[in-house]
Short mmCIF file of C-alpha atoms in Angstrom, two decimals:
data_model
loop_
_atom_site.label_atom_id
_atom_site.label_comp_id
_atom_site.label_asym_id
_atom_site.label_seq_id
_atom_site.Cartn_x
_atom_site.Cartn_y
_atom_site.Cartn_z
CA UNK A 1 7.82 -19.19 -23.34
CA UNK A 2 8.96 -16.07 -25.40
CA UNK A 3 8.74 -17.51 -28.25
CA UNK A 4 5.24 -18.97 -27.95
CA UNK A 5 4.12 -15.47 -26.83
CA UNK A 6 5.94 -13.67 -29.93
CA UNK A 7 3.87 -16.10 -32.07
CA UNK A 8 0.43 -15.64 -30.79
CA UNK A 9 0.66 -11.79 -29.53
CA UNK A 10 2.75 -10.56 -32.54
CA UNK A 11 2.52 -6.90 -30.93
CA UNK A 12 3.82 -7.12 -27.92
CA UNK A 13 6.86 -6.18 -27.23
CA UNK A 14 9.26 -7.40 -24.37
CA UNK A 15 12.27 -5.15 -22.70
CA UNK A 16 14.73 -6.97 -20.24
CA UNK A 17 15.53 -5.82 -17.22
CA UNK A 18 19.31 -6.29 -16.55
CA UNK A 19 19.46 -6.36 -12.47
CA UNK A 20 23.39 -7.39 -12.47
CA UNK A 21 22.15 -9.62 -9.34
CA UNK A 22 22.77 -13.01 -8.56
CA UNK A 23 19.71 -15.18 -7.81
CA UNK A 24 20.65 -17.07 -5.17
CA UNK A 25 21.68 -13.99 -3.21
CA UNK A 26 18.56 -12.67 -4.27
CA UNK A 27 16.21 -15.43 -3.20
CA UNK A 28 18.43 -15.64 0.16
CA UNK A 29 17.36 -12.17 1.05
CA UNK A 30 13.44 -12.61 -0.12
CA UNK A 31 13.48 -15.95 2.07
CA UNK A 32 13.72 -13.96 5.16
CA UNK A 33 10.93 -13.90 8.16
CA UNK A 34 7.97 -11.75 7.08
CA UNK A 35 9.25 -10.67 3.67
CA UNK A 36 7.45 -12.59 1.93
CA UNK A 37 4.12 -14.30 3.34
CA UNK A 38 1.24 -16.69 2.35
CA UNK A 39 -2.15 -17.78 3.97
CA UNK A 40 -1.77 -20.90 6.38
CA UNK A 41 -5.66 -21.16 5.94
CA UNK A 42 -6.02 -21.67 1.63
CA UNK A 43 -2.50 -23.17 1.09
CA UNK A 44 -0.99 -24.25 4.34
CA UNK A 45 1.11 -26.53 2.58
CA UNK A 46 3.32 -23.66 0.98
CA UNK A 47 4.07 -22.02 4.97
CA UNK A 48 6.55 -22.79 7.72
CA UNK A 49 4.92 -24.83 10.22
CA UNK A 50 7.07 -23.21 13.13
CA UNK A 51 6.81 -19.69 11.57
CA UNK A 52 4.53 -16.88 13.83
CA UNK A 53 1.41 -15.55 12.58
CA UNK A 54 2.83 -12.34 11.17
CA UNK A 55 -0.62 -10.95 10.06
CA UNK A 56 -4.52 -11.28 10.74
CA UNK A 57 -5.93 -14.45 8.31
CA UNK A 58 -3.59 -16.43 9.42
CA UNK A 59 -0.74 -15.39 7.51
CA UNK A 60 2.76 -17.17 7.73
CA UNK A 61 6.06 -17.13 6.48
CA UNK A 62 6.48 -18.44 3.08
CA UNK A 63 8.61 -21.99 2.60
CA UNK A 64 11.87 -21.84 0.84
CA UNK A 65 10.19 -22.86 -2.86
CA UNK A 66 7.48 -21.38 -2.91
CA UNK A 67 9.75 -17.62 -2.93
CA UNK A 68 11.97 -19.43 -5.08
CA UNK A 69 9.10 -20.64 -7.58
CA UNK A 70 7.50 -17.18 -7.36
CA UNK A 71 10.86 -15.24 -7.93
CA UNK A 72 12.07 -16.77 -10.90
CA UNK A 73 10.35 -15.21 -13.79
CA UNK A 74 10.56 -18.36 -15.98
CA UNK A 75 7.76 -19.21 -14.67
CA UNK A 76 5.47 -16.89 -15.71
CA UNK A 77 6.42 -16.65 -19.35
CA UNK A 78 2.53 -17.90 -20.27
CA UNK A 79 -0.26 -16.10 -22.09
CA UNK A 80 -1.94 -15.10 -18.38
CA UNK A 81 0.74 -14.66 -15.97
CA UNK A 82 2.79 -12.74 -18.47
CA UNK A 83 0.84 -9.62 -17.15
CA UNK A 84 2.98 -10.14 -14.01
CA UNK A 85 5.75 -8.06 -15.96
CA UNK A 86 2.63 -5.21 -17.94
CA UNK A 87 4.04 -1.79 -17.82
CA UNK A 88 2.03 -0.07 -15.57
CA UNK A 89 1.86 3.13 -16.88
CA UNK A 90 -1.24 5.24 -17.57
CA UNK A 91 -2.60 4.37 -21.83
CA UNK A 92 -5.55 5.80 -22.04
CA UNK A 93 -5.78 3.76 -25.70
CA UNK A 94 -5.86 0.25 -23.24
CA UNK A 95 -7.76 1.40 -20.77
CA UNK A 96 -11.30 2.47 -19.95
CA UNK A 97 -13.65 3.23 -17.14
CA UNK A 98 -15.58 0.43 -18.61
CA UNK A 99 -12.74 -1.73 -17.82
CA UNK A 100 -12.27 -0.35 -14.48
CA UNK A 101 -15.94 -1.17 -13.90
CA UNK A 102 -15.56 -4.52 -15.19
CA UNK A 103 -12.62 -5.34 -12.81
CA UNK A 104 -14.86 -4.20 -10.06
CA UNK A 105 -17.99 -5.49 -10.96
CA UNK A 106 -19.83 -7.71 -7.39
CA UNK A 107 -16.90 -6.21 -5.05
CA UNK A 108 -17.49 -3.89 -2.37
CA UNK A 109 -16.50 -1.10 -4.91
CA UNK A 110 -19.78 -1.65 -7.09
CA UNK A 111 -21.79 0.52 -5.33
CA UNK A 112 -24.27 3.68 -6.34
CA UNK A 113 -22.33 5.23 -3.06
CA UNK A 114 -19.08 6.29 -4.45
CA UNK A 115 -18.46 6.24 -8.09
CA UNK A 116 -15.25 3.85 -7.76
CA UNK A 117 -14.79 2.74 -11.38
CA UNK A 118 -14.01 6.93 -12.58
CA UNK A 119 -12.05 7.71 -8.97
CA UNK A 120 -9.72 4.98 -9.42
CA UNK A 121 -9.65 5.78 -13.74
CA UNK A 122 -9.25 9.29 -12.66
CA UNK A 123 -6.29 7.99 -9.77
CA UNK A 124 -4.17 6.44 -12.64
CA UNK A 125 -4.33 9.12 -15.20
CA UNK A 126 -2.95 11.58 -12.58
CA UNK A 127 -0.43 9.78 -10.98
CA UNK A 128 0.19 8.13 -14.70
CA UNK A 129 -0.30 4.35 -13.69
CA UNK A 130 -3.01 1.47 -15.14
CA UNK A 131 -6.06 2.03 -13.50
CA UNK A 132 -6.37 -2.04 -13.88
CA UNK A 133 -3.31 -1.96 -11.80
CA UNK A 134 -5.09 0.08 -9.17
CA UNK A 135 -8.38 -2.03 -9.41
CA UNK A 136 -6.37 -5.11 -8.68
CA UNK A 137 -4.51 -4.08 -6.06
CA UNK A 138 -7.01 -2.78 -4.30
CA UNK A 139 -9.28 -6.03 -4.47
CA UNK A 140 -5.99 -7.94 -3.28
CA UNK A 141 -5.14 -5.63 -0.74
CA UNK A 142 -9.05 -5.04 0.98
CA UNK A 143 -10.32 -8.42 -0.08
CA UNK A 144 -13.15 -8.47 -2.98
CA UNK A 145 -15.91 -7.72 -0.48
CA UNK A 146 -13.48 -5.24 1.35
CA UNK A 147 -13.12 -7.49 4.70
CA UNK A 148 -10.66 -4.79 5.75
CA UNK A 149 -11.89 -1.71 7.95
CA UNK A 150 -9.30 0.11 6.24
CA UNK A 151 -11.06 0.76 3.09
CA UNK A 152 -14.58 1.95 4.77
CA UNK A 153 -12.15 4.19 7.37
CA UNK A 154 -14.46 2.72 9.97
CA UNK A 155 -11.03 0.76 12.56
CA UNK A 156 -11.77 1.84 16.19
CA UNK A 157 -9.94 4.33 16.87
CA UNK A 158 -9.00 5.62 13.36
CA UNK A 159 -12.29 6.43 12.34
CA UNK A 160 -12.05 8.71 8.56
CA UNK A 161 -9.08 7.70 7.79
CA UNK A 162 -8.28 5.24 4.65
CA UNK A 163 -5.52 3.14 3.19
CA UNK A 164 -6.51 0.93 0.45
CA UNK A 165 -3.26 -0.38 -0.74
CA UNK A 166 -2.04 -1.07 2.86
CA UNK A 167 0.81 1.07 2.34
CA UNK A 168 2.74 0.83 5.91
CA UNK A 169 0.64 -1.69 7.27
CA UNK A 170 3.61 -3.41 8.63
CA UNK A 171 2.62 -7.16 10.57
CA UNK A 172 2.83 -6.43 14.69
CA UNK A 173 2.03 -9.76 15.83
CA UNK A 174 2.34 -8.31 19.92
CA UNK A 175 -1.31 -6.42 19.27
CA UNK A 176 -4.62 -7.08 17.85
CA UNK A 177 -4.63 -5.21 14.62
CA UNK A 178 -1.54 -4.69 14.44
CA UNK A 179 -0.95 -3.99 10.67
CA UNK A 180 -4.07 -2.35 10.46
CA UNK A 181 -3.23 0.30 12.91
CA UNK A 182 -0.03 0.38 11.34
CA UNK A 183 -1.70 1.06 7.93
CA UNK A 184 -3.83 3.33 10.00
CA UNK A 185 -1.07 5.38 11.43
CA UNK A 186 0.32 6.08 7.96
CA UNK A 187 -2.71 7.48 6.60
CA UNK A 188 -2.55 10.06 9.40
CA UNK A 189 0.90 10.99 9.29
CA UNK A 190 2.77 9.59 6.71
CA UNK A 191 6.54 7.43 7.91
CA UNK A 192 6.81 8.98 11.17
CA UNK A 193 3.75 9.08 12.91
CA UNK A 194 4.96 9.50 16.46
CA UNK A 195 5.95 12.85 15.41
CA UNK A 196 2.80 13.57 13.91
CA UNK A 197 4.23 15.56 10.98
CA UNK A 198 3.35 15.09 7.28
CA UNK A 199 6.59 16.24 4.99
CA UNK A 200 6.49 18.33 1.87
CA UNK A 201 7.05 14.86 0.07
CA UNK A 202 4.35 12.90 1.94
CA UNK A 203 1.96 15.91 1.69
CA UNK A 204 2.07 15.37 -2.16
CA UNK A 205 0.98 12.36 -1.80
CA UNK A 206 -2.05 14.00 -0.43
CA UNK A 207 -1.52 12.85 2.93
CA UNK A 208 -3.36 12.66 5.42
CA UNK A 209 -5.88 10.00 3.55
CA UNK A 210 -9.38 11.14 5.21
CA UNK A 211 -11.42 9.98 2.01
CA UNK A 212 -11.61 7.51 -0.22
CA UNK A 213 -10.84 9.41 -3.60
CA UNK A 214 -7.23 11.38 -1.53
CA UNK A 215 -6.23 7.59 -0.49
CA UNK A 216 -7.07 5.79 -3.61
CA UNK A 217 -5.25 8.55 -5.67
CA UNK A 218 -2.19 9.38 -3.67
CA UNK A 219 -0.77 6.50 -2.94
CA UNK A 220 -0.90 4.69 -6.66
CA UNK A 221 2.06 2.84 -7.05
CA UNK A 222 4.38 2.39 -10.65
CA UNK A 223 6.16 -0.43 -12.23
CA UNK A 224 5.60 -3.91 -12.58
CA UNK A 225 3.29 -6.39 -10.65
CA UNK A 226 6.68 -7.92 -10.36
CA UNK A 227 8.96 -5.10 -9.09
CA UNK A 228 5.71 -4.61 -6.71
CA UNK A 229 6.55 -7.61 -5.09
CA UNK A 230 9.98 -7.72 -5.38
CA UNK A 231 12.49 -5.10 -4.62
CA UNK A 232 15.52 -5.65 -7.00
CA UNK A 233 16.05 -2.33 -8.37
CA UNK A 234 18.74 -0.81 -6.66
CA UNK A 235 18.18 2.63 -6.22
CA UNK A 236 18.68 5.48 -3.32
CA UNK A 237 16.62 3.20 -0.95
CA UNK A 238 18.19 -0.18 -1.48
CA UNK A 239 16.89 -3.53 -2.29
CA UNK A 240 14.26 -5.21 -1.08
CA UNK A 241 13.03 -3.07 1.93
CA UNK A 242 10.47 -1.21 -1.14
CA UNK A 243 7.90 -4.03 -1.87
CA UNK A 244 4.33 -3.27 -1.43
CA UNK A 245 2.77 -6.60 -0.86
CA UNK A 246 3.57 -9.58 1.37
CA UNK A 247 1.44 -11.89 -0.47
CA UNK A 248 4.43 -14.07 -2.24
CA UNK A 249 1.70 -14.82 -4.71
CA UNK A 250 0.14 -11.13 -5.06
CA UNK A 251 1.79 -10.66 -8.97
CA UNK A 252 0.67 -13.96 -9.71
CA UNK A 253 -3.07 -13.43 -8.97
CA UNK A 254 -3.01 -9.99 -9.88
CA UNK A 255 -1.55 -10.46 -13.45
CA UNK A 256 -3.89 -13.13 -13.99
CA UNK A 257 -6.56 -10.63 -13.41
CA UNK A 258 -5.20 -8.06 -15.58
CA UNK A 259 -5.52 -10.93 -18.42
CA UNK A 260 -9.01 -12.06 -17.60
CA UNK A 261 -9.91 -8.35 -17.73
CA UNK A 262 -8.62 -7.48 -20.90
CA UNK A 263 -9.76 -10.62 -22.55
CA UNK A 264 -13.46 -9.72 -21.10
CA UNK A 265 -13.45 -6.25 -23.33
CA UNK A 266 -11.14 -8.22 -26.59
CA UNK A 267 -8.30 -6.13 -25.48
CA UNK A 268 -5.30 -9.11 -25.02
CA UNK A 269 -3.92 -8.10 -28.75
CA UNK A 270 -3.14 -4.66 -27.74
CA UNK A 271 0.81 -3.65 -28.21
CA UNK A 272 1.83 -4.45 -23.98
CA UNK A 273 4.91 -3.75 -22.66
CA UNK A 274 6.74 -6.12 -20.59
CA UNK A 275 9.35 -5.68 -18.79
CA UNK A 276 11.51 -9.03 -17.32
CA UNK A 277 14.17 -9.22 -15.01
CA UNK A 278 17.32 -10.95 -15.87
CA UNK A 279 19.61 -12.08 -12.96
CA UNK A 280 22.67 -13.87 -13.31
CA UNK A 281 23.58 -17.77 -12.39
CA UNK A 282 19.92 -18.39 -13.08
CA UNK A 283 18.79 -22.64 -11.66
CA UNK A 284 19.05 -25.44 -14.30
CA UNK A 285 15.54 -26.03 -12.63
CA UNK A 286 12.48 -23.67 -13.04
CA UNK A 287 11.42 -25.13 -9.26
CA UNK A 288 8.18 -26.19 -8.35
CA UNK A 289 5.22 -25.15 -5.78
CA UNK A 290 4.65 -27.79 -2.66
CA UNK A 291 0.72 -28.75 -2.70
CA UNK A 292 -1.34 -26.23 -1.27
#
């Protein structure tokens, strides 16, 4: 897959990741209860029949191969998914408002409202991330018509308050809502919001999120789509408790948008930086996904 890529991309350039982990201990942990998700509704076939609802849309706990098919980065070594592994740092030689705009275009975010397209270009260049990064997520996160009340700050209860990457929306199958009051709570007061205090850290973050341009821009993320969905960087917080999405396909359909964005403004030639993990005692087998 390399090779192919080196051929028809000449200027890209790819940097392994060495994560000194073994991928079997690795999958072991991702295949664990709500870790890693999918929707029972468009692909029931890749969810455990006897696993809870763990979130609103009907989402379940992933099967066994699908995690393992979505973990192993062989499988992504392709001219679209590579994007799974883009740097996501801020180049402001790659990326545009127009681009922005043209991620956005038809979703909730094309509006005459709020100028979406320069808050979230404006987002990445401060917090030095790829706006197209931002744009995805967001449409992942919200849905492309923004189905979540967490984007217009409009859930009962937690009126004006925003979180458009679902940062601590945590599943709580016991209550309606459950992640989206979670997600809610977090806006308001950060990690601990039963003691209601934002920390210097958190407040940097420009916490508490009571607009769209202080939630969109404080909580950007950095990385790789990739080390987005899976923790296996082991740094002061651990493994795989950091991972922003649930979705066990989120850096799948999100690099695949970066690609189809970039090849909308003739951009896919540009020198991108990948970044691929390496783990040790890697399958003979790539695995394979279970019909949807």
């Amino acid at each position: 897959g390399l090779w192919l890529l080196h051929c028809l991309h000449p200027g890209y350039i790819f940097k392994p990741y060495d994560t000194g982990l073994d991928y079997y201990t690795v999958l072991d942990n991702e295949d664990n209860k709500d870790r890693n998700l999918a929707s029972c509704y468009s692909h029931p076939g890749w969810t455990v029949e006897s696993s809870p609802v763990y979130d609103g849309g009907g989402w379940k706990q992933a099967k066994y191969d699908v995690v393992n098919y979505f973990l192993d980065p062989r499988n992504f070594l392709n001219p679209r998914n590579i994007f799974s592994f883009e740097m996501l740092s801020f180049d402001s030689t790659a990326q545009t408002v127009e681009g922005v705009k043209s991620m956005i275009a038809g979703s909730f975010m094309d509006t005459d409202e709020l100028d979406y397209a320069q808050i979230i270009y404006d987002a990445g260049k401060t917090a030095n991330v790829s706006p197209y990064f931002l744009a995805s997520r967001i449409l992942q996160e919200m849905g492309y018509q923004g189905q979540s009340l967490l984007c217009h700050g409009t859930l009962p209860g937690y009126e004006g308050y925003y979180n458009f990457y679902n940062i601590g929306s945590t599943p709580d199958p016991s209550i309606e809502n459950g992640a989206l009051i979670n997600g809610a709570k977090y806006a308001m007061w950060g990690k601990d919001p039963a003691g209601e205090e934002i920390t210097d850290e958190e407040a940097a973050l420009m916490l508490p999120w009571d607009s769209p341009d202080r939630a969109i821009t404080g909580a950007a993320g950095q990385d790789t789509l990739y080390f987005q969905k899976f923790d296996v960087i082991d740094n002061d917080d651990g493994l795989y408790q950091h991972q922003y999405a649930q979705n066990i396909s989120m850096a799948y359909s999100e690099g695949a948008r970066y690609f189809n964005s970039y090849a909308a403004i003739g951009m896919v030639d540009q020198p991108f930086v990948f970044v691929i993990p390496v783990y040790e005692n890697m399958p003979s087998s790539y695995g394979y996904l279970p019909d949807p």
